XYZ file of C-alpha atoms in Angstrom:
737
model
C -36.741 -19.707 -24.033
C -37.331 -19.579 -20.305
C -37.560 -16.250 -18.514
C -36.561 -15.836 -14.898
C -38.269 -12.670 -13.637
C -38.180 -11.788 -9.955
C -36.885 -9.102 -7.648
C -34.538 -11.543 -5.964
C -34.273 -15.281 -5.787
C -31.894 -17.806 -4.315
C -31.730 -21.426 -5.368
C -29.814 -23.501 -2.867
C -29.825 -26.718 -0.880
C -32.635 -25.381 1.291
C -34.058 -28.059 3.545
C -31.544 -30.630 2.330
C -28.800 -32.218 4.383
C -25.479 -31.321 2.800
C -23.374 -34.470 2.637
C -19.885 -34.346 4.063
C -17.471 -33.518 1.252
C -19.912 -31.487 -0.872
C -18.287 -28.225 -1.862
C -19.362 -24.979 -3.442
C -17.479 -23.097 -6.143
C -18.839 -19.580 -6.059
C -18.117 -16.538 -8.202
C -19.135 -13.094 -6.983
C -17.653 -9.612 -6.991
C -15.792 -7.653 -9.637
C -12.407 -9.361 -9.194
C -13.870 -12.806 -9.881
C -16.252 -11.761 -12.670
C -13.453 -9.788 -14.335
C -11.638 -13.073 -15.042
C -14.521 -14.198 -17.235
C -15.369 -13.362 -20.862
C -18.044 -10.791 -21.655
C -20.021 -10.179 -24.816
C -22.550 -7.401 -24.454
C -22.299 -7.659 -20.656
C -20.893 -5.022 -18.298
C -19.390 -5.653 -14.857
C -19.990 -3.210 -12.021
C -17.253 -2.590 -9.467
C -19.896 -3.358 -6.831
C -20.088 -6.904 -8.185
C -23.017 -7.219 -10.623
C -23.309 -8.445 -14.192
C -25.666 -6.397 -16.368
C -26.339 -5.681 -20.040
C -23.859 -3.332 -21.700
C -24.637 -0.550 -24.171
C -24.840 -1.543 -27.792
C -21.396 -1.612 -29.403
C -20.612 -2.267 -33.043
C -17.740 -1.761 -35.442
C -18.353 0.969 -38.022
C -15.077 1.031 -39.920
C -11.600 -0.509 -39.980
C -8.924 1.898 -41.187
C -5.782 1.061 -43.168
C -3.964 3.323 -40.669
C -2.688 1.682 -37.496
C -3.336 4.673 -35.215
C -6.396 6.857 -34.913
C -5.381 9.739 -32.644
C -8.413 11.995 -32.760
C -11.964 12.034 -34.143
C -14.708 14.614 -34.630
C -18.254 14.183 -35.942
C -20.621 16.520 -37.782
C -24.393 16.995 -37.531
C -24.971 14.332 -40.208
C -23.177 11.679 -38.156
C -20.067 11.546 -40.345
C -16.803 10.969 -38.469
C -13.509 12.651 -39.335
C -10.441 10.727 -38.182
C -6.864 11.929 -37.672
C -4.536 8.971 -38.159
C -0.978 7.787 -38.411
C 0.924 4.978 -40.139
C -0.007 6.164 -42.694
C -0.880 9.801 -41.829
C -4.287 10.621 -43.260
C -7.579 12.381 -42.619
C -10.592 10.166 -43.287
C -14.265 10.986 -43.577
C -16.384 8.007 -42.505
C -20.145 7.930 -42.980
C -22.480 6.213 -40.481
C -22.726 3.208 -42.805
C -18.929 2.737 -42.657
C -17.889 4.128 -46.043
C -14.660 6.109 -45.882
C -13.002 8.787 -48.014
C -9.412 10.014 -47.741
C -9.542 13.815 -47.479
C -5.901 14.596 -46.831
C -2.481 12.895 -46.909
C 0.207 15.143 -45.408
C 3.962 14.704 -45.587
C 4.270 14.623 -41.802
C 4.294 11.329 -39.873
C 1.070 11.819 -37.911
C -2.195 13.674 -38.113
C -2.404 14.179 -34.360
C -5.588 16.198 -33.818
C -8.750 17.142 -35.663
C -11.501 19.697 -34.992
C -14.571 20.955 -36.856
C -15.132 24.698 -37.152
C -18.500 26.447 -37.100
C -17.871 27.316 -40.737
C -17.975 23.602 -41.624
C -14.246 23.409 -42.306
C -12.099 20.584 -40.976
C -8.942 21.568 -39.124
C -6.168 18.955 -38.965
C -2.920 19.285 -36.995
C 0.164 17.260 -37.905
C 3.319 16.226 -36.025
C 6.261 16.379 -35.827
C 7.364 19.733 -37.329
C 3.751 20.108 -38.333
C 1.171 22.681 -39.182
C -2.559 23.191 -38.886
C -4.340 22.542 -42.176
C -7.809 23.687 -43.188
C -9.831 21.256 -45.265
C -12.961 22.532 -47.032
C -15.220 21.377 -49.794
C -13.887 22.408 -53.187
C -15.549 25.528 -54.577
C -13.569 27.083 -57.364
C -10.216 26.012 -55.902
C -7.925 23.177 -56.863
C -9.291 20.011 -55.343
C -7.290 17.819 -52.999
C -5.302 15.016 -54.592
C -6.701 12.693 -51.957
C -10.331 13.662 -52.607
C -11.616 15.716 -55.565
C -14.462 17.042 -53.382
C -12.146 18.731 -50.855
C -9.344 21.255 -50.916
C -6.563 21.709 -48.357
C -4.537 24.763 -47.384
C -2.122 25.644 -44.592
C -4.108 27.509 -41.938
C -1.444 28.175 -39.304
C 2.212 27.267 -38.742
C 3.256 27.535 -35.072
C 6.839 26.665 -36.035
C 7.158 24.273 -33.141
C 8.037 20.597 -32.928
C 4.728 19.051 -31.873
C 1.041 19.855 -32.088
C -0.966 17.778 -29.612
C -4.526 19.071 -29.380
C -6.910 21.749 -30.636
C -10.124 23.323 -29.332
C -12.487 26.094 -30.477
C -13.881 28.731 -28.116
C -17.405 30.174 -28.326
C -16.200 32.912 -30.691
C -14.732 30.432 -33.146
C -11.083 31.057 -32.267
C -8.804 28.022 -32.437
C -6.477 27.126 -29.555
C -3.490 24.892 -30.308
C -1.546 22.909 -27.673
C 2.111 22.359 -28.575
C 5.521 21.050 -27.453
C 8.649 21.265 -27.060
C 8.119 24.698 -25.541
C 4.813 24.096 -23.753
C 2.964 26.880 -25.595
C -0.698 27.397 -26.442
C -1.474 29.429 -29.552
C -4.708 31.294 -30.273
C -5.629 31.703 -33.932
C -8.493 33.816 -35.301
C -10.757 32.881 -38.187
C -8.352 34.406 -40.709
C -5.420 32.237 -39.609
C -3.666 35.024 -37.681
C -2.321 33.713 -34.389
C 0.167 34.181 -31.600
C 1.235 32.618 -28.314
C -1.726 32.821 -25.929
C -0.108 31.104 -22.940
C 3.381 29.797 -22.237
C 3.968 27.267 -19.461
C 7.196 26.077 -17.873
C 6.337 22.532 -18.954
C 7.742 20.879 -22.090
C 4.365 19.855 -23.515
C 0.764 20.975 -23.281
C -1.042 17.739 -24.101
C -4.817 18.321 -23.959
C -7.323 21.182 -24.010
C -10.952 21.751 -22.972
C -13.225 24.678 -22.074
C -15.245 25.109 -18.889
C -18.763 26.656 -18.854
C -17.304 30.116 -18.039
C -15.102 30.161 -21.122
C -11.854 29.420 -19.303
C -9.401 27.203 -21.146
C -8.422 24.063 -19.221
C -5.048 22.575 -20.185
C -3.114 19.486 -19.090
C 0.668 19.157 -19.277
C 3.324 16.482 -19.614
C 6.264 16.695 -17.236
C 4.744 17.612 -13.876
C 1.175 16.497 -14.559
C -0.309 20.008 -14.154
C -3.906 21.050 -14.806
C -4.152 24.760 -15.710
C -7.124 27.097 -15.779
C -6.418 29.933 -18.219
C -8.701 32.960 -18.400
C -9.779 34.472 -21.745
C -7.129 37.121 -21.061
C -4.397 34.449 -20.976
C -3.824 34.465 -17.206
C -2.930 30.963 -16.065
C -3.446 29.308 -12.693
C -2.386 25.779 -11.713
C -5.521 24.060 -10.434
C -3.843 20.765 -9.593
C -0.474 19.031 -9.638
C -1.244 15.341 -10.161
C 0.734 12.449 -8.728
C 1.288 11.312 -12.321
C 3.612 13.062 -14.772
C 1.316 13.396 -17.788
C -2.291 14.516 -18.166
C -3.601 12.441 -21.060
C -7.287 13.455 -21.215
C -9.692 16.151 -19.990
C -13.470 16.477 -19.809
C -15.630 19.207 -18.255
C -19.280 18.686 -17.328
C -22.071 21.291 -17.424
C -21.658 21.992 -13.692
C -18.015 22.937 -14.182
C -16.466 19.800 -12.701
C -13.158 19.061 -14.418
C -12.141 15.433 -14.959
C -8.481 14.732 -15.702
C -6.651 11.484 -16.417
C -2.997 11.121 -15.470
C -0.369 8.487 -16.165
C 3.374 7.936 -15.886
C 5.609 8.112 -12.836
C 7.296 11.394 -12.048
C 11.078 10.995 -12.361
C 14.131 13.284 -12.324
C 14.913 15.152 -15.518
C 16.090 12.968 -18.393
C 18.017 13.699 -21.618
C 16.259 15.992 -24.059
C 14.591 13.348 -26.230
C 14.440 10.517 -23.677
C 10.638 10.795 -23.399
C 9.346 12.607 -26.450
C 5.563 12.414 -26.788
C 4.504 10.978 -30.085
C 7.802 9.208 -30.706
C 7.080 5.614 -31.798
C 8.935 2.878 -29.952
C 10.445 -0.010 -31.883
C 9.018 -2.520 -29.413
C 5.450 -1.247 -29.608
C 3.540 0.690 -32.266
C 1.979 3.059 -29.711
C 3.923 6.320 -29.183
C 5.613 6.714 -25.848
C 4.339 10.214 -25.221
C 0.701 9.289 -25.711
C 0.897 6.946 -22.773
C 3.484 8.913 -20.864
C 5.489 5.762 -20.202
C 7.540 3.279 -22.108
C 5.319 0.513 -23.389
C 7.072 -2.814 -23.942
C 5.144 -5.522 -25.684
C 1.881 -3.675 -24.962
C 2.362 -4.117 -21.214
C 1.388 -1.066 -19.172
C 4.033 -0.272 -16.586
C 2.280 2.418 -14.515
C -1.502 2.513 -14.992
C -3.656 5.638 -14.656
C -5.521 7.840 -12.209
C -8.679 9.856 -12.859
C -9.212 13.020 -10.815
C -12.195 15.331 -10.348
C -11.593 19.021 -9.678
C -14.704 20.712 -8.318
C -15.721 24.217 -9.470
C -14.250 25.629 -6.251
C -10.902 23.980 -7.115
C -11.014 21.060 -4.643
C -9.327 17.994 -6.235
C -10.011 14.301 -5.554
C -8.833 11.058 -7.095
C -11.895 8.981 -7.965
C -10.451 6.055 -9.951
C -7.163 4.284 -10.353
C -5.913 1.294 -12.285
C -2.567 -0.462 -12.317
C -3.279 -2.100 -15.662
C -5.111 0.451 -17.810
C -3.924 3.766 -19.275
C -6.679 6.323 -19.882
C -6.368 7.918 -23.318
C -9.756 9.622 -23.674
C -12.598 10.992 -21.533
C -16.136 11.926 -22.578
C -19.730 11.897 -21.279
C -22.554 9.656 -22.435
C -26.159 10.804 -22.858
C -26.833 10.062 -19.162
C -23.969 12.303 -18.078
C -21.710 9.451 -16.962
C -17.983 9.882 -17.379
C -16.701 7.461 -20.032
C -13.007 6.521 -20.126
C -11.258 4.910 -23.082
C -8.174 2.909 -22.097
C -5.353 0.633 -23.207
C -3.636 -1.634 -23.503
C -6.591 -3.983 -23.131
C -9.013 -1.869 -25.182
C -11.506 -1.382 -22.342
C -14.141 1.306 -21.876
C -15.239 2.225 -18.342
C -18.053 4.343 -16.910
C -16.835 6.129 -13.773
C -19.050 7.653 -11.072
C -18.137 10.636 -8.889
C -18.018 8.397 -5.803
C -15.419 6.135 -7.407
C -17.745 3.291 -8.379
C -17.200 2.192 -11.957
C -18.554 -0.160 -14.583
C -16.394 -2.186 -16.940
C -18.625 -1.465 -19.924
C -17.039 -2.783 -23.082
C -13.950 -4.299 -24.654
C -12.957 -3.246 -28.153
C -11.239 -5.589 -30.577
C -8.156 -3.354 -30.490
C -5.462 -2.515 -27.956
C -6.145 1.173 -27.211
C -9.329 3.256 -27.130
C -7.951 6.686 -28.033
C -10.814 9.165 -28.643
C -14.571 9.814 -28.406
C -17.009 11.973 -30.339
C -20.760 12.495 -30.200
C -22.887 10.212 -32.372
C -26.550 10.405 -33.446
C -29.293 9.407 -30.973
C -27.128 10.043 -27.922
C -24.417 7.568 -28.826
C -20.645 7.915 -28.837
C -18.180 7.210 -31.601
C -15.046 5.500 -30.257
C -11.734 5.311 -32.074
C -8.972 2.779 -31.443
C -5.342 2.118 -32.288
C -3.649 -1.193 -32.906
C -5.961 -1.750 -34.878
C -7.250 1.575 -36.216
C -11.028 1.231 -35.972
C -14.183 3.270 -35.445
C -16.906 1.858 -33.164
C -20.347 3.119 -32.221
C -21.492 2.861 -28.591
C -25.252 3.337 -28.642
C -27.536 4.886 -26.055
C -29.550 1.651 -25.764
C -28.671 -1.616 -24.094
C -27.809 -4.735 -26.048
C -30.771 -6.928 -26.943
C -28.834 -9.882 -25.543
C -25.533 -10.345 -23.783
C -23.528 -13.313 -22.569
C -20.959 -13.932 -19.880
C -18.696 -16.969 -19.648
C -17.088 -17.621 -16.291
C -13.491 -18.467 -15.752
C -12.771 -22.203 -16.062
C -12.744 -23.779 -12.618
C -10.345 -26.644 -11.882
C -11.688 -28.643 -8.941
C -8.572 -30.866 -9.256
C -10.454 -34.144 -8.839
C -12.961 -35.978 -11.000
C -16.275 -34.689 -9.574
C -20.039 -34.998 -9.794
C -21.978 -31.749 -10.217
C -24.992 -30.870 -8.113
C -27.258 -27.854 -8.085
C -26.480 -24.273 -9.010
C -27.065 -21.423 -6.580
C -27.728 -18.040 -8.172
C -28.591 -14.624 -6.815
C -29.916 -12.090 -9.287
C -32.998 -10.561 -10.872
C -34.562 -9.915 -14.255
C -34.429 -12.060 -17.367
C -31.516 -14.435 -17.756
C -30.647 -18.061 -18.389
C -27.780 -20.193 -17.124
C -25.821 -22.912 -18.897
C -22.937 -25.161 -17.848
C -20.416 -27.506 -19.424
C -17.587 -29.740 -18.166
C -14.452 -31.458 -19.368
C -11.220 -33.126 -18.326
C -8.717 -30.731 -19.964
C -8.282 -27.065 -19.112
C -9.191 -25.856 -22.620
C -12.975 -25.957 -23.248
C -12.371 -26.140 -27.000
C -10.818 -29.572 -26.609
C -13.802 -31.884 -26.564
C -15.740 -30.640 -23.589
C -19.396 -31.445 -23.212
C -21.820 -29.090 -25.024
C -23.484 -26.276 -23.120
C -26.396 -27.625 -21.108
C -29.237 -25.342 -20.039
C -29.989 -25.290 -16.295
C -33.674 -25.371 -15.382
C -33.790 -22.696 -12.697
C -37.542 -23.159 -12.155
C -37.215 -26.849 -11.402
C -34.319 -28.175 -9.339
C -31.426 -26.111 -10.829
C -29.386 -29.282 -11.277
C -26.455 -29.405 -13.689
C -27.034 -32.119 -16.296
C -23.414 -32.346 -17.391
C -20.892 -35.214 -17.227
C -18.778 -35.732 -14.140
C -15.329 -34.286 -14.840
C -12.479 -32.261 -13.408
C -13.196 -28.845 -15.006
C -16.434 -26.861 -15.104
C -17.645 -23.553 -16.513
C -20.947 -21.658 -16.447
C -22.475 -19.230 -18.912
C -25.170 -16.606 -18.415
C -27.329 -15.113 -21.165
C -28.888 -11.782 -20.163
C -31.857 -10.009 -21.772
C -33.596 -6.695 -21.061
C -36.168 -6.548 -18.254
C -37.822 -4.057 -15.936
C -36.221 -3.635 -13.448
C -32.939 -4.212 -15.335
C -31.469 -7.696 -15.412
C -28.491 -8.291 -13.174
C -26.612 -11.242 -11.666
C -24.808 -10.901 -8.336
C -23.569 -14.406 -7.596
C -23.401 -17.883 -9.116
C -22.280 -20.997 -7.270
C -21.977 -24.641 -8.317
C -22.134 -27.484 -5.804
C -19.981 -30.508 -6.501
C -18.772 -33.695 -4.876
C -15.304 -34.882 -5.801
C -14.597 -38.574 -6.149
C -12.678 -39.530 -3.071
C -9.001 -40.187 -3.689
C -6.881 -41.878 -1.085
C -4.442 -39.633 0.764
C -0.725 -40.062 0.124
C 1.918 -40.477 2.794
C 5.025 -38.997 1.229
C 7.661 -39.988 3.780
C 8.291 -40.909 7.404
C 11.490 -40.431 9.388
C 12.532 -41.427 12.906
C 14.969 -39.330 14.915
C 16.594 -40.551 18.121
C 17.294 -38.230 21.022
C 14.651 -35.647 20.161
C 11.242 -34.793 21.597
C 8.495 -32.604 20.096
C 5.675 -31.199 22.173
C 2.220 -30.890 20.494
C 1.572 -27.322 19.398
C -1.468 -25.434 20.711
C -4.149 -25.232 18.058
C -5.893 -22.065 16.942
C -9.423 -21.556 18.196
C -10.475 -20.881 14.579
C -9.742 -23.887 12.332
C -10.818 -22.107 9.154
C -9.587 -19.027 7.351
C -11.814 -16.660 5.429
C -11.242 -13.597 3.271
C -13.057 -10.466 4.362
C -14.035 -7.620 2.076
C -13.945 -7.580 -1.737
C -12.666 -10.663 -3.446
C -13.171 -14.389 -2.907
C -15.564 -15.040 -0.055
C -15.649 -18.825 -0.041
C -14.557 -20.373 3.232
C -11.541 -22.627 2.874
C -10.034 -25.127 5.263
C -6.552 -24.260 6.475
C -4.072 -27.133 6.046
C -0.885 -25.198 6.739
C 1.280 -27.151 9.170
C 2.548 -25.047 12.091
C 6.307 -24.950 12.648
C 7.643 -27.791 14.815
C 10.399 -27.264 17.385
C 12.251 -30.248 18.845
C 14.194 -30.395 22.100
C 17.123 -32.701 22.823
C 16.110 -35.703 24.929
C 18.293 -38.797 24.635
C 15.613 -41.001 26.139
C 13.081 -40.147 23.384
C 12.345 -40.966 19.758
C 10.363 -38.718 17.415
C 8.603 -39.908 14.283
C 7.739 -37.258 11.663
C 5.913 -37.681 8.393
C 4.426 -35.710 5.529
C 1.164 -36.468 3.767
C -1.261 -34.767 1.378
C -4.742 -35.321 0.048
C -5.898 -34.304 -3.436
C -9.414 -33.753 -2.095
C -8.023 -31.436 0.569
C -9.706 -33.662 3.162
C -8.944 -33.558 6.852
C -6.621 -36.434 7.729
C -6.109 -38.497 10.855
C -3.078 -40.697 11.545
C -2.235 -43.936 13.345
C 1.286 -45.068 14.196
C 2.362 -48.739 14.425
C 5.634 -50.512 15.252
C 7.117 -53.930 14.507
C 10.342 -55.459 15.823
C 12.892 -57.448 13.895
C 11.699 -60.980 13.097
C 8.122 -60.071 14.153
C 5.125 -60.594 11.887
C 2.343 -58.355 13.189
C 2.177 -54.581 13.555
C 1.387 -53.280 17.046
C -0.462 -49.997 17.591
C 1.726 -47.307 19.132
C -0.729 -44.373 18.907
C -3.994 -43.645 17.094
C -6.123 -40.541 16.536
C -3.187 -38.293 15.685
C -3.846 -35.037 13.847
C -0.280 -33.723 14.076
C 2.289 -35.082 11.654
C 4.677 -36.085 14.417
C 4.761 -38.190 17.552
C 7.369 -38.511 20.316
C 7.665 -41.508 22.623
C 10.020 -42.764 25.345
C 12.604 -45.238 24.174
C 11.954 -47.238 27.357
C 8.578 -48.298 25.938
C 10.372 -50.701 23.614
C 12.919 -53.378 24.567
C 16.367 -53.182 23.041
C 16.324 -54.255 19.421
C 15.623 -53.188 15.829
C 12.247 -51.734 14.862
C 10.269 -50.259 11.979
C 7.438 -47.721 12.252
C 4.438 -47.466 9.964
C 2.125 -44.448 9.672
C -1.416 -44.854 8.300
C -3.176 -41.715 7.000
C -6.976 -41.818 6.706
C -9.471 -39.276 5.343
C -12.195 -40.638 7.646
C -12.929 -37.200 9.226
C -14.246 -35.990 5.858
C -16.102 -39.102 4.704
C -18.473 -41.770 5.815
C -17.042 -45.050 7.064
C -17.697 -46.869 3.806
C -16.172 -44.107 1.663
C -13.067 -43.372 3.713
C -9.704 -44.253 2.176
C -6.208 -44.543 3.611
C -2.549 -44.840 2.713
C 0.474 -46.036 4.674
C 4.245 -45.877 4.602
C 7.005 -47.618 6.566
C 10.073 -45.991 8.031
C 13.604 -47.209 7.704
C 14.745 -49.616 10.397
C 16.017 -47.988 13.584
C 17.452 -49.375 16.768
C 16.410 -49.042 20.418
C 19.270 -49.478 22.850
C 18.761 -48.471 26.460
C 21.377 -50.825 27.989
C 24.897 -49.657 28.687
C 27.872 -51.696 27.501
C 29.838 -53.869 29.971
C 33.459 -53.310 30.993
C 35.215 -56.585 31.828
C 38.701 -57.618 33.001
C 39.871 -54.098 33.756
C 43.505 -54.287 35.035
C 46.472 -51.939 35.426
C 50.107 -52.329 36.584
C 53.229 -50.211 36.809
C 55.939 -50.833 34.236
C 58.877 -48.518 35.027
C 57.506 -45.001 34.648
C 54.392 -46.195 32.698
C 51.024 -47.446 33.704
C 49.893 -50.392 31.573
C 46.050 -50.681 31.310
C 43.914 -53.404 29.679
C 40.181 -54.079 29.592
C 37.436 -55.693 27.535
C 34.188 -53.796 26.371
C 31.044 -55.631 25.270
C 27.532 -54.501 24.161
C 24.658 -56.838 23.345
C 22.978 -54.606 20.737
C 25.095 -51.858 19.202
C 28.793 -51.410 18.408
C 31.143 -49.687 20.801
C 31.521 -46.046 19.732
C 34.382 -44.759 21.917
C 36.278 -45.218 25.180
C 38.011 -42.782 27.532
C 40.196 -42.999 30.624
C 41.212 -40.806 33.535
C 44.133 -41.325 35.940
C 44.024 -39.871 39.436
C 40.966 -37.662 38.584
C 42.768 -36.069 35.651
C 41.165 -35.008 32.362
C 39.404 -37.610 30.279
C 41.559 -38.929 27.463
C 40.347 -40.721 24.322
C 41.740 -44.181 23.759
C 41.554 -46.356 20.656
C 40.813 -50.068 20.772
C 43.252 -52.693 19.627
C 43.246 -52.387 15.831
C 42.196 -48.678 16.016
C 38.746 -49.182 14.424
C 35.793 -49.014 16.806
C 33.098 -50.816 14.833
C 32.171 -53.982 16.733
C 30.057 -54.975 19.717
C 33.205 -56.351 21.356
C 36.379 -54.293 21.602
C 39.698 -54.898 23.438
C 41.799 -52.080 24.860
C 45.511 -52.237 25.705
C 47.439 -48.988 26.276
C 50.179 -47.343 28.364
C 49.977 -44.108 30.321
C 53.176 -42.174 31.024
C 53.016 -40.975 34.590
C 54.723 -37.785 35.754
C 55.132 -36.620 39.317
C 53.247 -33.503 40.224
C 55.387 -30.349 40.506
C 55.859 -29.382 44.229
C 55.570 -25.886 45.616
C 58.810 -23.981 46.573
C 58.390 -24.914 50.237
C 57.821 -28.549 49.271
C 60.926 -28.472 47.051
C 63.050 -27.187 50.009
C 61.625 -29.847 52.265
C 62.331 -32.562 49.660
C 65.962 -31.395 49.307
C 66.399 -31.587 53.085
C 65.008 -35.129 53.115
C 67.143 -36.249 50.147
C 70.216 -34.944 51.954
C 69.469 -37.302 54.762
C 68.225 -40.397 52.843
C 69.230 -39.830 49.184
C 65.833 -41.199 47.891
C 63.150 -39.794 45.410
C 59.407 -40.090 45.538
C 59.119 -40.165 41.657
C 55.745 -41.674 40.511
C 55.563 -44.307 43.174
C 52.509 -44.629 45.346
C 48.812 -45.398 44.724
C 46.999 -44.567 41.420
C 43.329 -44.785 40.443
C 42.419 -45.642 36.823
C 38.812 -44.925 35.650
C 37.535 -45.926 32.202
C 34.203 -45.256 30.530
C 32.773 -46.737 27.345
C 29.950 -45.460 25.033
C 27.875 -47.445 22.568
C 26.313 -46.045 19.363
C 23.240 -44.853 21.318
C 25.395 -43.039 23.876
C 24.690 -45.473 26.689
C 27.725 -45.273 28.970
C 29.435 -47.657 31.385
C 32.251 -46.832 33.842
C 34.723 -48.874 35.920
C 37.814 -48.217 38.041
C 40.988 -49.979 39.056
C 43.396 -49.094 41.884
C 47.162 -49.624 41.348
C 49.409 -49.842 44.436
């Protein structure tokens, strides 16, 4: 097996001319690596793959939920479970014994006393039970080696958590009344602290002996002195504090989840109440969980010894159920509903360490040799996270669809330590459906992928320990897609419109800055096109696409009716439109053809093209003719006739005006205007204009002398105008005396 050991190396196309069309698929950064599949490999938020701690399954429980665990000096784990409710003792080799089966629904919390007894709290309407090895007393029905007795009954609905102080006194967090009880070694107890919250969810002690408590309702973190005096250290943005951990320096870490909402009905959000749609209790997560989909995510806060709070981690997808510290002092967070374990630094950096084969990681407890026991729910399991790194880990990238049948070139990798790379390809999106086998990439030779040309590709890294530690920062695969001809989808021609070319951006490419994908991509988004009305212009518009995402260039041709050859109208177009004056073409019928070519992205011999023809359209720049216009008086009417002719398009409409009056629409003989030749024959009723009062008096005086009327006699001017289908207009006039 080949080892690749170096501080840093880069394999690339150094010194080689990169052919036009060669592309690079590159994966780097947490967001891209997170889409892959890990096995014994951790992913840093800063974007590195590295070996994860050892992680193995110790035991699978018949119970669906494991709420709490505690371990003794011999490495045995005691588990508080539900569905069914039991207390198990599990040895390091995975053998389990049932110590206790209560009548209650859940064994919610478990703690080990200095006297070696096991203390188990049940919910709802539960009690605290003391489990000890049988010595002269009646043995437990569950296990003949152990006996069980009621240790303390707080007479409250829920018991959520327990913790022992340095003097061996037991503190019990409860709900519905948000009380904390303190119980001495003899089982005598009383309320130690009462909050105004409905539930006290979690407990921990700081180095000074103060009790730290987290609530559900307002997401409060309390510091309670040994005398029972409480002080709110922090009011979180989340409604429920689900986990606490305190380091040796006195820093308090708290996890919060759930959105704060107005008060709801009494049992609308009862912690520990199973939901029919999901086997995880609503109160444990603080939110309704539907189909194991987290609706709110979690925050993790650090509260310094002086009380200063700070949010150091947040997730929209993961709910934090448990916090602990590993042997190196790192904060470890167990989450759901993807079963992930994270290591979180004080500065907010984190490492996606492990993924359990269960939905929720619910609790931690110390294990031998600096390890951590981890419990899960859905399924109820116990895992061991060791203090040493895995002897070997693997990472499989996300499947990349390059969309086109492609040839694979060299791999570019940035990393250090001891690792190997493999690749495989296929023509369906599922690698299990007859892809090529994994092929090892010789990183010390030419780093070329020896895999079949195909549409899909995937890479795999195998990591092994090294000094300094092995890590991978970036992997890229060069490929050349088989050129596919572009496709012209459609072309349309619009008369009476003109489009001006849009100014182009000075930067033809778009890139993503900051975390996330960093590969440069060509922008092929068409800018919006605005047309203006111009009756002397035609505008051709088309749409086209290229599966290779190549740059395209266009040529536009025209051909008249009864013509054989296409004539070039315009070449070298990069816009998907072109406007031209109608006067460039004689009157007649025409068809346009657009040719799209990917020549800008390929050599001459490799370039491909596609073309599409428009529907036939007409060019008509000549006005119709008005012939034989005549008019004569017939009594009080004006009788008008004329003949309209157009050589190319039908007559659309005609209008007339008499003596500079308003234009009036007139129909041709037969009413339908649908021919190149139309005849018009119509009468106009003439009325004399109304005189002013002075003119009326003058007319009466004149009529008294001559007894005559002016009526509608005199001279009249008739003007007609005719439009064809392309709005070319002709006018003519006739004078009637």
